[in-house]
mmCIF file of C-alpha atoms in Angstrom:
data_model
loop_
_atom_site.group_PDB
_atom_site.id
_atom_site.type_symbol
_atom_site.label_atom_id
_atom_site.label_comp_id
_atom_site.label_asym_id
_atom_site.label_seq_id
_atom_site.Cartn_x
_atom_site.Cartn_y
_atom_site.Cartn_z
ATOM 1 C CA MET A 10 -19.995 -27.965 13.818
ATOM 2 C CA SER A 11 -21.242 -31.474 13.081
ATOM 3 C CA MET A 12 -23.695 -33.493 15.181
ATOM 4 C CA LYS A 13 -23.532 -37.249 15.731
ATOM 5 C CA LEU A 14 -26.827 -39.109 16.037
ATOM 6 C CA TYR A 15 -27.666 -42.509 17.497
ATOM 7 C CA VAL A 16 -30.130 -44.507 15.390
ATOM 8 C CA GLY A 17 -31.770 -47.490 17.095
ATOM 9 C CA GLY A 18 -34.447 -50.007 16.210
ATOM 10 C CA LEU A 19 -33.018 -50.678 12.766
ATOM 11 C CA ALA A 20 -34.079 -53.786 10.875
ATOM 12 C CA TYR A 21 -31.073 -56.066 10.427
ATOM 13 C CA SER A 22 -31.425 -55.697 6.652
ATOM 14 C CA VAL A 23 -30.895 -51.894 6.605
ATOM 15 C CA THR A 24 -27.612 -50.879 4.951
ATOM 16 C CA GLU A 25 -25.366 -47.872 5.580
ATOM 17 C CA LYS A 26 -26.283 -46.604 2.090
ATOM 18 C CA GLU A 27 -30.017 -46.727 2.938
ATOM 19 C CA LEU A 28 -29.325 -44.930 6.220
ATOM 20 C CA GLU A 29 -27.359 -42.241 4.371
ATOM 21 C CA GLU A 30 -30.150 -41.772 1.813
ATOM 22 C CA LEU A 31 -32.767 -41.465 4.566
ATOM 23 C CA PHE A 32 -30.822 -38.861 6.556
ATOM 24 C CA ALA A 33 -29.787 -36.937 3.414
ATOM 25 C CA THR A 34 -33.417 -35.755 3.247
ATOM 26 C CA GLU A 35 -32.634 -33.660 6.351
ATOM 27 C CA GLY A 36 -29.249 -32.265 5.316
ATOM 28 C CA ALA A 37 -25.645 -33.133 4.526
ATOM 29 C CA VAL A 38 -24.511 -36.498 5.890
ATOM 30 C CA VAL A 39 -20.842 -36.662 6.905
ATOM 31 C CA SER A 40 -20.756 -40.376 7.753
ATOM 32 C CA THR A 41 -22.886 -43.403 8.595
ATOM 33 C CA ALA A 42 -22.039 -46.572 10.505
ATOM 34 C CA ILE A 43 -24.160 -49.595 11.329
ATOM 35 C CA ILE A 44 -22.740 -51.513 14.270
ATOM 36 C CA LYS A 45 -22.202 -55.197 13.529
ATOM 37 C CA ASP A 46 -21.391 -58.263 15.588
ATOM 38 C CA ARG A 47 -17.661 -58.795 15.292
ATOM 39 C CA ASP A 48 -17.983 -62.583 14.895
ATOM 40 C CA SER A 49 -21.017 -62.999 12.632
ATOM 41 C CA GLY A 50 -20.976 -59.648 10.809
ATOM 42 C CA GLN A 51 -24.730 -59.408 11.520
ATOM 43 C CA SER A 52 -26.156 -55.949 12.237
ATOM 44 C CA LYS A 53 -26.856 -55.274 15.909
ATOM 45 C CA GLY A 54 -29.857 -53.136 14.938
ATOM 46 C CA PHE A 55 -28.337 -49.740 15.675
ATOM 47 C CA GLY A 56 -25.878 -47.301 14.215
ATOM 48 C CA PHE A 57 -24.665 -43.727 14.019
ATOM 49 C CA VAL A 58 -25.095 -40.912 11.530
ATOM 50 C CA GLU A 59 -23.018 -37.734 11.576
ATOM 51 C CA MET A 60 -24.785 -34.690 10.166
ATOM 52 C CA ALA A 61 -22.800 -31.714 8.834
ATOM 53 C CA ASP A 62 -24.245 -29.245 11.325
ATOM 54 C CA VAL A 63 -26.257 -29.111 14.535
ATOM 55 C CA LYS A 64 -29.378 -27.609 12.924
ATOM 56 C CA GLU A 65 -29.554 -30.446 10.388
ATOM 57 C CA GLY A 66 -29.027 -32.952 13.199
ATOM 58 C CA GLN A 67 -31.867 -31.431 15.212
ATOM 59 C CA ASN A 68 -34.123 -31.541 12.133
ATOM 60 C CA ALA A 69 -33.257 -35.206 11.606
ATOM 61 C CA ILE A 70 -34.175 -36.012 15.227
ATOM 62 C CA LYS A 71 -37.458 -34.111 14.929
ATOM 63 C CA ASN A 72 -38.464 -35.540 11.550
ATOM 64 C CA LEU A 73 -37.077 -39.090 11.618
ATOM 65 C CA ASN A 74 -37.504 -40.235 15.242
ATOM 66 C CA GLY A 75 -40.338 -42.786 15.204
ATOM 67 C CA LYS A 76 -40.342 -43.053 11.387
ATOM 68 C CA GLU A 77 -40.990 -46.522 10.007
ATOM 69 C CA VAL A 78 -38.040 -47.941 8.078
ATOM 70 C CA SER A 79 -38.193 -51.498 6.696
ATOM 71 C CA GLY A 80 -41.208 -52.226 8.877
ATOM 72 C CA ARG A 81 -39.706 -50.959 12.145
ATOM 73 C CA ALA A 82 -40.020 -47.611 13.923
ATOM 74 C CA ILE A 83 -36.534 -46.179 14.355
ATOM 75 C CA MET A 84 -35.326 -44.142 17.319
ATOM 76 C CA VAL A 85 -33.132 -41.126 16.569
ATOM 77 C CA ASN A 86 -31.427 -39.013 19.216
ATOM 78 C CA GLN A 87 -28.171 -37.211 19.833
ATOM 79 C CA ALA A 88 -25.331 -39.652 20.430
ATOM 80 C CA ARG A 89 -23.695 -39.418 23.832
ATOM 81 C CA PRO A 90 -19.920 -39.597 24.209
ATOM 82 C CA GLN A 91 -18.795 -43.127 25.017
ATOM 83 C CA GLU A 92 -17.553 -42.243 28.504
ATOM 84 C CA ASP A 93 -21.103 -41.172 29.468
ATOM 85 C CA ARG A 94 -22.511 -44.603 28.616
ATOM 86 C CA ARG A 95 -20.328 -46.617 30.983
ATOM 87 C CA SER A 96 -22.033 -48.207 33.920
ATOM 88 C CA GLY A 97 -21.427 -46.495 37.200
ATOM 89 C CA GLY A 98 -19.088 -48.748 39.133
ATOM 90 C CA GLY A 99 -18.792 -52.233 40.505
ATOM 91 C CA GLY A 100 -21.418 -52.063 43.194
ATOM 92 C CA GLY A 101 -22.036 -55.797 43.594
ATOM 93 C CA SER A 102 -20.694 -58.403 45.932
ATOM 94 C CA PHE A 103 -19.959 -62.043 45.393
ATOM 95 C CA ARG A 104 -22.107 -64.289 47.584
ATOM 96 C CA ARG A 105 -21.304 -67.838 48.494
#
């Protein structure tokens, strides 16, 4: 079973190929994606890497979290499903 990882703190210059090469040191990479601004095409400084199995994903978290890449320390952790990231409800009121 594969494991999807969130990778944050990326320098805007990092490419998907560089990300794949970095994570390939920890195991088989299924896919990589760097999230980009839809208008400018500029990297948003984070992305996702899918590792072939959970053990390789855990090794990548252990060995690559905090590693310096292109002058910046990256953050690597297990990606959460999108529904878990939504904010919890409206909770505000409009004041006049």
